[in-house]
Amino acid sequence: LQTRMQSLQPDPKAQYRSVYEALKKIVLTEGFWRPLRGINVTMLGAGPAHAMYFACYEKMKKSLSDTIQHGGNSHLANGIAGSVATLLHDAVMNPAEGNAVVKQRMQMFNSPYKSVLTCIRTVQKTEGFGAFYRSYTTQLTMNVPFQAIHFITYEFMQEQINPHREYNPRSHIVSGAVAGAVAAAATTPLDVCKTLLNTQENMALSSVNISGHLSGMVNAFKTVYQLGGVAGYFRGVQARVIYQMPSTAIAWSVYEFFKYFLTKHKLEKRA
């Protein structure tokens, strides 16, 4: 849904006014499973990437907080730890952003690709291996501020509603959802540019007389502005926020549960 709604020059049959209308139209015209296209690509690296992501964040947060604020909660430490964890996560999860190039091409309206393998082969043959690296800079540039805002907001929310930092599922879900929403809204402009670089929308590029392939974050920013002005940078913000809220809420609640469970089990074993 997010990829479709971020399209700058959509096909008349793929123009949506809201997330609900988009989901309803896609299911009715393209089938029940269409909104899930590309999910198998995303799942491949999710487990190991998220394990390293949270492990790195916890270790760096503790070390930096001890240095900056003598063991207290430092927002600067949280932001830096989240940024570094993101670099490690992306290295495992999405080398050179190849996953998103394939995933978003398969999610576009009237996508000609029937499978992941077909998409990879066609893109490599027609656009070269560099196509999988086209938006890597944008991806890193987007993910670092996203995760910095995400972690700072989560820790801030925990300070407000769970100051004693006890295991409290409700507080973790609420904090995670708010953190995801704030970070998603703030970084939507970068995500719109990333989507344009990944999908290379023919209608959009031809309407501003761009032939060949669009490359580079600066060019993407200029093109988005040419096509939609300032409002163009926030296309699909509703879908992005709605997607991120449950995603970050689930991630934090699951992580906090296992953190509590393993810590408790370790303490009981020592006792």
PDB file of C-alpha atoms in Angstrom:
ATOM      1  CA  LEU A   1       0.000   0.000   0.000  1.00  0.00           C
ATOM      2  CA  GLN A   2       2.764   2.417   0.953  1.00  0.00           C
ATOM      3  CA  THR A   3       4.617   1.860  -2.348  1.00  0.00           C
ATOM      4  CA  ARG A   4       1.434   2.373  -4.386  1.00  0.00           C
ATOM      5  CA  MET A   5       0.367   5.512  -2.510  1.00  0.00           C
ATOM      6  CA  GLN A   6       3.832   7.038  -2.870  1.00  0.00           C
ATOM      7  CA  SER A   7       3.610   6.753  -6.664  1.00  0.00           C
ATOM      8  CA  LEU A   8       4.004  10.277  -8.071  1.00  0.00           C
ATOM      9  CA  GLN A   9       2.314   9.646 -11.442  1.00  0.00           C
ATOM     10  CA  PRO A  10       0.053   6.630 -10.794  1.00  0.00           C
ATOM     11  CA  ASP A  11      -1.939   4.768 -13.404  1.00  0.00           C
ATOM     12  CA  PRO A  12      -5.585   6.016 -13.356  1.00  0.00           C
ATOM     13  CA  LYS A  13      -6.593   2.549 -12.095  1.00  0.00           C
ATOM     14  CA  ALA A  14      -4.131   2.833  -9.202  1.00  0.00           C
ATOM     15  CA  GLN A  15      -5.159   6.202  -7.770  1.00  0.00           C
ATOM     16  CA  TYR A  16      -6.225   5.974  -4.136  1.00  0.00           C
ATOM     17  CA  ARG A  17      -7.647   8.583  -1.760  1.00  0.00           C
ATOM     18  CA  SER A  18      -7.062   6.662   1.447  1.00  0.00           C
ATOM     19  CA  VAL A  19      -5.389   3.554   2.869  1.00  0.00           C
ATOM     20  CA  TYR A  20      -8.750   1.782   3.203  1.00  0.00           C
ATOM     21  CA  GLU A  21      -9.715   2.547  -0.410  1.00  0.00           C
ATOM     22  CA  ALA A  22      -6.307   1.371  -1.633  1.00  0.00           C
ATOM     23  CA  LEU A  23      -6.533  -1.934   0.259  1.00  0.00           C
ATOM     24  CA  LYS A  24     -10.129  -2.530  -0.883  1.00  0.00           C
ATOM     25  CA  LYS A  25      -9.337  -1.780  -4.544  1.00  0.00           C
ATOM     26  CA  ILE A  26      -6.213  -3.930  -4.618  1.00  0.00           C
ATOM     27  CA  VAL A  27      -7.973  -6.928  -3.015  1.00  0.00           C
ATOM     28  CA  LEU A  28     -11.041  -6.650  -5.279  1.00  0.00           C
ATOM     29  CA  THR A  29      -9.193  -6.114  -8.576  1.00  0.00           C
ATOM     30  CA  GLU A  30      -5.905  -7.951  -8.023  1.00  0.00           C
ATOM     31  CA  GLY A  31      -6.711 -10.652  -5.487  1.00  0.00           C
ATOM     32  CA  PHE A  32      -6.527 -11.212  -1.737  1.00  0.00           C
ATOM     33  CA  TRP A  33      -2.792 -12.023  -1.687  1.00  0.00           C
ATOM     34  CA  ARG A  34      -1.655  -9.057  -3.800  1.00  0.00           C
ATOM     35  CA  PRO A  35      -0.963  -6.714  -0.825  1.00  0.00           C
ATOM     36  CA  LEU A  36       1.481  -9.333   0.495  1.00  0.00           C
ATOM     37  CA  ARG A  37       3.632  -9.481  -2.655  1.00  0.00           C
ATOM     38  CA  GLY A  38       7.317  -9.168  -1.863  1.00  0.00           C
ATOM     39  CA  ILE A  39       6.933 -10.296   1.744  1.00  0.00           C
ATOM     40  CA  ASN A  40       9.137 -13.369   1.163  1.00  0.00           C
ATOM     41  CA  VAL A  41      11.984 -11.064   0.115  1.00  0.00           C
ATOM     42  CA  THR A  42      11.687  -9.088   3.357  1.00  0.00           C
ATOM     43  CA  MET A  43      11.595 -12.162   5.617  1.00  0.00           C
ATOM     44  CA  LEU A  44      14.911 -13.616   4.425  1.00  0.00           C
ATOM     45  CA  GLY A  45      17.222 -11.521   6.585  1.00  0.00           C
ATOM     46  CA  ALA A  46      14.821 -10.307   9.279  1.00  0.00           C
ATOM     47  CA  GLY A  47      15.790 -12.703  12.104  1.00  0.00           C
ATOM     48  CA  PRO A  48      19.576 -12.302  12.237  1.00  0.00           C
ATOM     49  CA  ALA A  49      19.395  -8.621  11.340  1.00  0.00           C
ATOM     50  CA  HIS A  50      17.047  -7.745  14.213  1.00  0.00           C
ATOM     51  CA  ALA A  51      19.039  -9.838  16.693  1.00  0.00           C
ATOM     52  CA  MET A  52      22.210  -7.897  15.886  1.00  0.00           C
ATOM     53  CA  TYR A  53      20.235  -4.644  15.785  1.00  0.00           C
ATOM     54  CA  PHE A  54      18.923  -4.836  19.368  1.00  0.00           C
ATOM     55  CA  ALA A  55      22.134  -6.371  20.745  1.00  0.00           C
ATOM     56  CA  CYS A  56      24.213  -3.548  19.294  1.00  0.00           C
ATOM     57  CA  TYR A  57      21.730  -0.917  20.505  1.00  0.00           C
ATOM     58  CA  GLU A  58      21.710  -2.189  24.113  1.00  0.00           C
ATOM     59  CA  LYS A  59      25.484  -2.454  24.320  1.00  0.00           C
ATOM     60  CA  MET A  60      26.148   0.990  22.830  1.00  0.00           C
ATOM     61  CA  LYS A  61      23.343   2.669  24.786  1.00  0.00           C
ATOM     62  CA  LYS A  62      24.762   1.415  28.090  1.00  0.00           C
ATOM     63  CA  SER A  63      28.361   2.333  27.236  1.00  0.00           C
ATOM     64  CA  LEU A  64      27.495   5.808  25.942  1.00  0.00           C
ATOM     65  CA  SER A  65      25.036   6.574  28.759  1.00  0.00           C
ATOM     66  CA  ASP A  66      27.711   5.679  31.324  1.00  0.00           C
ATOM     67  CA  THR A  67      30.108   8.082  29.597  1.00  0.00           C
ATOM     68  CA  ILE A  68      27.719  10.949  28.823  1.00  0.00           C
ATOM     69  CA  GLN A  69      25.359  10.882  31.802  1.00  0.00           C
ATOM     70  CA  HIS A  70      26.983   8.516  34.310  1.00  0.00           C
ATOM     71  CA  GLY A  71      24.485   5.703  33.897  1.00  0.00           C
ATOM     72  CA  GLY A  72      21.415   7.909  33.419  1.00  0.00           C
ATOM     73  CA  ASN A  73      19.174   7.960  30.371  1.00  0.00           C
ATOM     74  CA  SER A  74      20.855  10.106  27.713  1.00  0.00           C
ATOM     75  CA  HIS A  75      18.831  10.961  24.588  1.00  0.00           C
ATOM     76  CA  LEU A  76      22.086  11.657  22.749  1.00  0.00           C
ATOM     77  CA  ALA A  77      23.354   8.182  23.673  1.00  0.00           C
ATOM     78  CA  ASN A  78      20.055   6.620  22.533  1.00  0.00           C
ATOM     79  CA  GLY A  79      20.235   8.411  19.187  1.00  0.00           C
ATOM     80  CA  ILE A  80      23.851   7.479  18.514  1.00  0.00           C
ATOM     81  CA  ALA A  81      23.292   3.850  19.581  1.00  0.00           C
ATOM     82  CA  GLY A  82      20.231   3.591  17.333  1.00  0.00           C
ATOM     83  CA  SER A  83      22.152   5.034  14.376  1.00  0.00           C
ATOM     84  CA  VAL A  84      25.087   2.634  14.757  1.00  0.00           C
ATOM     85  CA  ALA A  85      22.736  -0.335  15.241  1.00  0.00           C
ATOM     86  CA  THR A  86      21.004   0.684  11.992  1.00  0.00           C
ATOM     87  CA  LEU A  87      24.244   0.558  10.004  1.00  0.00           C
ATOM     88  CA  LEU A  88      24.860  -2.983  11.263  1.00  0.00           C
ATOM     89  CA  HIS A  89      21.225  -3.990  10.652  1.00  0.00           C
ATOM     90  CA  ASP A  90      21.233  -2.735   7.042  1.00  0.00           C
ATOM     91  CA  ALA A  91      24.496  -4.505   6.296  1.00  0.00           C
ATOM     92  CA  VAL A  92      22.827  -7.828   7.163  1.00  0.00           C
ATOM     93  CA  MET A  93      19.211  -7.174   6.194  1.00  0.00           C
ATOM     94  CA  ASN A  94      19.519  -5.297   2.973  1.00  0.00           C
ATOM     95  CA  PRO A  95      22.940  -5.370   1.303  1.00  0.00           C
ATOM     96  CA  ALA A  96      23.027  -2.532  -1.219  1.00  0.00           C
ATOM     97  CA  GLU A  97      19.218  -2.200  -0.951  1.00  0.00           C
ATOM     98  CA  GLY A  98      18.682  -5.035  -3.396  1.00  0.00           C
ATOM     99  CA  ASN A  99      15.725  -6.345  -1.400  1.00  0.00           C
ATOM    100  CA  ALA A 100      13.717  -3.136  -1.681  1.00  0.00           C
ATOM    101  CA  VAL A 101      14.362  -2.747  -5.404  1.00  0.00           C
ATOM    102  CA  VAL A 102      12.843  -6.189  -6.031  1.00  0.00           C
ATOM    103  CA  LYS A 103      10.089  -5.860  -3.422  1.00  0.00           C
ATOM    104  CA  GLN A 104       8.853  -2.465  -4.602  1.00  0.00           C
ATOM    105  CA  ARG A 105       8.944  -3.403  -8.287  1.00  0.00           C
ATOM    106  CA  MET A 106       6.738  -6.395  -7.506  1.00  0.00           C
ATOM    107  CA  GLN A 107       4.348  -4.223  -5.504  1.00  0.00           C
ATOM    108  CA  MET A 108       3.753  -1.621  -8.241  1.00  0.00           C
ATOM    109  CA  PHE A 109       0.443  -1.580 -10.151  1.00  0.00           C
ATOM    110  CA  ASN A 110       0.485  -3.910 -13.199  1.00  0.00           C
ATOM    111  CA  SER A 111       3.904  -5.218 -12.230  1.00  0.00           C
ATOM    112  CA  PRO A 112       5.218  -7.435 -15.059  1.00  0.00           C
ATOM    113  CA  TYR A 113       7.166  -9.644 -12.655  1.00  0.00           C
ATOM    114  CA  LYS A 114       5.656 -12.980 -11.635  1.00  0.00           C
ATOM    115  CA  SER A 115       8.328 -14.009  -9.149  1.00  0.00           C
ATOM    116  CA  VAL A 116      11.309 -12.676  -7.188  1.00  0.00           C
ATOM    117  CA  LEU A 117      13.777 -14.557  -9.398  1.00  0.00           C
ATOM    118  CA  THR A 118      12.207 -13.212 -12.600  1.00  0.00           C
ATOM    119  CA  CYS A 119      12.358  -9.676 -11.244  1.00  0.00           C
ATOM    120  CA  ILE A 120      16.041 -10.009 -10.228  1.00  0.00           C
ATOM    121  CA  ARG A 121      17.013 -11.453 -13.620  1.00  0.00           C
ATOM    122  CA  THR A 122      15.113  -8.816 -15.615  1.00  0.00           C
ATOM    123  CA  VAL A 123      16.437  -5.862 -13.594  1.00  0.00           C
ATOM    124  CA  GLN A 124      20.005  -7.179 -13.791  1.00  0.00           C
ATOM    125  CA  LYS A 125      19.736  -7.801 -17.543  1.00  0.00           C
ATOM    126  CA  THR A 126      18.065  -4.502 -18.504  1.00  0.00           C
ATOM    127  CA  GLU A 127      19.567  -2.082 -15.977  1.00  0.00           C
ATOM    128  CA  GLY A 128      22.723  -3.786 -14.816  1.00  0.00           C
ATOM    129  CA  PHE A 129      23.928  -4.844 -11.384  1.00  0.00           C
ATOM    130  CA  GLY A 130      24.128  -1.204 -10.304  1.00  0.00           C
ATOM    131  CA  ALA A 131      20.319  -1.009 -10.234  1.00  0.00           C
ATOM    132  CA  PHE A 132      20.348  -2.887  -6.913  1.00  0.00           C
ATOM    133  CA  TYR A 133      22.600  -0.189  -5.438  1.00  0.00           C
ATOM    134  CA  ARG A 134      20.729   2.796  -6.860  1.00  0.00           C
ATOM    135  CA  SER A 135      19.084   4.000  -3.644  1.00  0.00           C
ATOM    136  CA  TYR A 136      21.566   2.641  -1.103  1.00  0.00           C
ATOM    137  CA  THR A 137      22.700   6.139  -0.087  1.00  0.00           C
ATOM    138  CA  THR A 138      19.087   7.238   0.319  1.00  0.00           C
ATOM    139  CA  GLN A 139      18.338   4.105   2.361  1.00  0.00           C
ATOM    140  CA  LEU A 140      21.158   4.788   4.804  1.00  0.00           C
ATOM    141  CA  THR A 141      20.387   8.507   4.891  1.00  0.00           C
ATOM    142  CA  MET A 142      16.767   7.684   5.709  1.00  0.00           C
ATOM    143  CA  ASN A 143      17.317   4.822   8.164  1.00  0.00           C
ATOM    144  CA  VAL A 144      19.845   6.601  10.361  1.00  0.00           C
ATOM    145  CA  PRO A 145      17.566   9.581  11.219  1.00  0.00           C
ATOM    146  CA  PHE A 146      14.535   7.271  11.351  1.00  0.00           C
ATOM    147  CA  GLN A 147      16.119   5.001  13.951  1.00  0.00           C
ATOM    148  CA  ALA A 148      17.654   7.893  15.889  1.00  0.00           C
ATOM    149  CA  ILE A 149      14.192   9.508  16.205  1.00  0.00           C
ATOM    150  CA  HIS A 150      12.622   6.086  16.843  1.00  0.00           C
ATOM    151  CA  PHE A 151      14.893   5.162  19.770  1.00  0.00           C
ATOM    152  CA  ILE A 152      14.916   8.643  21.301  1.00  0.00           C
ATOM    153  CA  THR A 153      11.093   8.773  21.196  1.00  0.00           C
ATOM    154  CA  TYR A 154      10.739   5.242  22.620  1.00  0.00           C
ATOM    155  CA  GLU A 155      13.061   5.955  25.533  1.00  0.00           C
ATOM    156  CA  PHE A 156      11.360   9.327  26.137  1.00  0.00           C
ATOM    157  CA  MET A 157       7.931   7.659  26.209  1.00  0.00           C
ATOM    158  CA  GLN A 158       9.229   5.038  28.616  1.00  0.00           C
ATOM    159  CA  GLU A 159      10.448   7.825  30.911  1.00  0.00           C
ATOM    160  CA  GLN A 160       6.943   9.298  30.926  1.00  0.00           C
ATOM    161  CA  ILE A 161       4.750   6.201  31.328  1.00  0.00           C
ATOM    162  CA  ASN A 162       7.147   3.610  32.757  1.00  0.00           C
ATOM    163  CA  PRO A 163       9.763   5.578  34.761  1.00  0.00           C
ATOM    164  CA  HIS A 164      10.872   2.567  36.827  1.00  0.00           C
ATOM    165  CA  ARG A 165      11.548   0.612  33.627  1.00  0.00           C
ATOM    166  CA  GLU A 166       9.664  -2.462  34.782  1.00  0.00           C
ATOM    167  CA  TYR A 167       8.345  -5.087  32.376  1.00  0.00           C
ATOM    168  CA  ASN A 168       5.008  -3.565  31.398  1.00  0.00           C
ATOM    169  CA  PRO A 169       3.588  -4.843  28.057  1.00  0.00           C
ATOM    170  CA  ARG A 170       1.108  -1.973  27.705  1.00  0.00           C
ATOM    171  CA  SER A 171       3.800   0.678  28.120  1.00  0.00           C
ATOM    172  CA  HIS A 172       6.081  -1.079  25.603  1.00  0.00           C
ATOM    173  CA  ILE A 173       3.290  -1.331  23.015  1.00  0.00           C
ATOM    174  CA  VAL A 174       2.231   2.323  23.422  1.00  0.00           C
ATOM    175  CA  SER A 175       5.823   3.620  23.439  1.00  0.00           C
ATOM    176  CA  GLY A 176       6.731   1.509  20.419  1.00  0.00           C
ATOM    177  CA  ALA A 177       3.673   2.645  18.447  1.00  0.00           C
ATOM    178  CA  VAL A 178       4.271   6.341  19.196  1.00  0.00           C
ATOM    179  CA  ALA A 179       7.990   6.035  18.381  1.00  0.00           C
ATOM    180  CA  GLY A 180       7.213   4.360  15.053  1.00  0.00           C
ATOM    181  CA  ALA A 181       4.588   6.968  14.129  1.00  0.00           C
ATOM    182  CA  VAL A 182       6.818   9.970  14.932  1.00  0.00           C
ATOM    183  CA  ALA A 183       9.854   8.538  13.130  1.00  0.00           C
ATOM    184  CA  ALA A 184       7.782   7.456  10.103  1.00  0.00           C
ATOM    185  CA  ALA A 185       6.127  10.855   9.661  1.00  0.00           C
ATOM    186  CA  ALA A 186       9.419  12.735  10.044  1.00  0.00           C
ATOM    187  CA  THR A 187      11.268  10.663   7.433  1.00  0.00           C
ATOM    188  CA  THR A 188       8.490  10.309   4.828  1.00  0.00           C
ATOM    189  CA  PRO A 189      10.196  12.723   2.355  1.00  0.00           C
ATOM    190  CA  LEU A 190      13.272  10.476   2.245  1.00  0.00           C
ATOM    191  CA  ASP A 191      11.095   7.389   1.826  1.00  0.00           C
ATOM    192  CA  VAL A 192       9.244   8.941  -1.136  1.00  0.00           C
ATOM    193  CA  CYS A 193      12.613   9.610  -2.813  1.00  0.00           C
ATOM    194  CA  LYS A 194      13.751   6.056  -2.090  1.00  0.00           C
ATOM    195  CA  THR A 195      10.566   4.647  -3.625  1.00  0.00           C
ATOM    196  CA  LEU A 196      11.058   6.727  -6.786  1.00  0.00           C
ATOM    197  CA  LEU A 197      14.669   5.537  -7.114  1.00  0.00           C
ATOM    198  CA  ASN A 198      13.653   1.906  -6.607  1.00  0.00           C
ATOM    199  CA  THR A 199      10.637   1.836  -8.912  1.00  0.00           C
ATOM    200  CA  GLN A 200      11.879   4.191 -11.654  1.00  0.00           C
ATOM    201  CA  GLU A 201       8.271   5.116 -12.534  1.00  0.00           C
ATOM    202  CA  ASN A 202       8.189   5.583 -16.310  1.00  0.00           C
ATOM    203  CA  MET A 203       5.160   7.917 -16.326  1.00  0.00           C
ATOM    204  CA  ALA A 204       6.653  10.117 -13.615  1.00  0.00           C
ATOM    205  CA  LEU A 205      10.113  10.378 -15.149  1.00  0.00           C
ATOM    206  CA  SER A 206       8.883  10.981 -18.696  1.00  0.00           C
ATOM    207  CA  SER A 207       6.572  13.775 -17.508  1.00  0.00           C
ATOM    208  CA  VAL A 208       9.625  15.784 -16.401  1.00  0.00           C
ATOM    209  CA  ASN A 209      11.637  14.800 -19.504  1.00  0.00           C
ATOM    210  CA  ILE A 210      13.970  12.372 -17.759  1.00  0.00           C
ATOM    211  CA  SER A 211      15.167   9.616 -20.058  1.00  0.00           C
ATOM    212  CA  GLY A 212      17.083   6.601 -18.839  1.00  0.00           C
ATOM    213  CA  HIS A 213      17.392   5.904 -15.124  1.00  0.00           C
ATOM    214  CA  LEU A 214      17.162   8.315 -12.249  1.00  0.00           C
ATOM    215  CA  SER A 215      20.032   8.017  -9.800  1.00  0.00           C
ATOM    216  CA  GLY A 216      21.174   9.807  -6.687  1.00  0.00           C
ATOM    217  CA  MET A 217      19.319  11.251  -3.721  1.00  0.00           C
ATOM    218  CA  VAL A 218      19.743  14.880  -4.830  1.00  0.00           C
ATOM    219  CA  ASN A 219      18.218  14.126  -8.243  1.00  0.00           C
ATOM    220  CA  ALA A 220      15.375  12.228  -6.580  1.00  0.00           C
ATOM    221  CA  PHE A 221      14.611  15.201  -4.298  1.00  0.00           C
ATOM    222  CA  LYS A 222      14.535  17.590  -7.274  1.00  0.00           C
ATOM    223  CA  THR A 223      12.314  15.255  -9.302  1.00  0.00           C
ATOM    224  CA  VAL A 224       9.824  14.743  -6.463  1.00  0.00           C
ATOM    225  CA  TYR A 225       9.535  18.533  -6.077  1.00  0.00           C
ATOM    226  CA  GLN A 226       9.039  18.989  -9.827  1.00  0.00           C
ATOM    227  CA  LEU A 227       6.275  16.390  -9.826  1.00  0.00           C
ATOM    228  CA  GLY A 228       4.388  17.261  -6.662  1.00  0.00           C
ATOM    229  CA  GLY A 229       5.864  20.293  -4.924  1.00  0.00           C
ATOM    230  CA  VAL A 230       6.244  20.210  -1.126  1.00  0.00           C
ATOM    231  CA  ALA A 231       3.134  18.009  -0.803  1.00  0.00           C
ATOM    232  CA  GLY A 232       4.855  15.411  -3.002  1.00  0.00           C
ATOM    233  CA  TYR A 233       7.358  14.693  -0.228  1.00  0.00           C
ATOM    234  CA  PHE A 234       4.524  13.542   2.040  1.00  0.00           C
ATOM    235  CA  ARG A 235       2.693  11.235  -0.359  1.00  0.00           C
ATOM    236  CA  GLY A 236       1.735   8.051   1.451  1.00  0.00           C
ATOM    237  CA  VAL A 237       2.507   9.464   4.911  1.00  0.00           C
ATOM    238  CA  GLN A 238      -0.741   8.001   6.280  1.00  0.00           C
ATOM    239  CA  ALA A 239       0.085   4.514   4.950  1.00  0.00           C
ATOM    240  CA  ARG A 240       3.649   4.777   6.235  1.00  0.00           C
ATOM    241  CA  VAL A 241       2.561   5.768   9.759  1.00  0.00           C
ATOM    242  CA  ILE A 242      -0.164   3.086   9.856  1.00  0.00           C
ATOM    243  CA  TYR A 243       2.402   0.478   8.732  1.00  0.00           C
ATOM    244  CA  GLN A 244       5.110   1.539  11.190  1.00  0.00           C
ATOM    245  CA  MET A 245       2.962   1.856  14.326  1.00  0.00           C
ATOM    246  CA  PRO A 246       2.049  -1.849  14.717  1.00  0.00           C
ATOM    247  CA  SER A 247       5.452  -2.872  13.352  1.00  0.00           C
ATOM    248  CA  THR A 248       7.441  -0.986  16.008  1.00  0.00           C
ATOM    249  CA  ALA A 249       4.882  -1.773  18.746  1.00  0.00           C
ATOM    250  CA  ILE A 250       5.207  -5.522  18.060  1.00  0.00           C
ATOM    251  CA  ALA A 251       9.002  -5.355  17.744  1.00  0.00           C
ATOM    252  CA  TRP A 252       9.428  -3.579  21.090  1.00  0.00           C
ATOM    253  CA  SER A 253       6.866  -5.681  22.975  1.00  0.00           C
ATOM    254  CA  VAL A 254       8.448  -8.941  21.750  1.00  0.00           C
ATOM    255  CA  TYR A 255      11.963  -7.671  22.452  1.00  0.00           C
ATOM    256  CA  GLU A 256      11.073  -6.424  25.950  1.00  0.00           C
ATOM    257  CA  PHE A 257       9.343  -9.727  26.733  1.00  0.00           C
ATOM    258  CA  PHE A 258      12.389 -11.838  25.819  1.00  0.00           C
ATOM    259  CA  LYS A 259      14.701  -9.383  27.556  1.00  0.00           C
ATOM    260  CA  TYR A 260      12.610  -9.742  30.742  1.00  0.00           C
ATOM    261  CA  PHE A 261      12.209 -13.513  30.369  1.00  0.00           C
ATOM    262  CA  LEU A 262      15.927 -14.193  29.771  1.00  0.00           C
ATOM    263  CA  THR A 263      17.072 -11.785  32.487  1.00  0.00           C
ATOM    264  CA  LYS A 264      14.647 -13.292  35.021  1.00  0.00           C
ATOM    265  CA  HIS A 265      15.680 -16.832  34.048  1.00  0.00           C
ATOM    266  CA  LYS A 266      19.364 -15.904  34.412  1.00  0.00           C
ATOM    267  CA  LEU A 267      18.816 -14.364  37.869  1.00  0.00           C
ATOM    268  CA  GLU A 268      16.801 -17.384  39.055  1.00  0.00           C
ATOM    269  CA  LYS A 269      19.544 -19.698  37.817  1.00  0.00           C
ATOM    270  CA  ARG A 270      22.181 -17.730  39.757  1.00  0.00           C
ATOM    271  CA  ALA A 271      20.017 -17.755  42.897  1.00  0.00           C
TER     272      ALA A 271
END
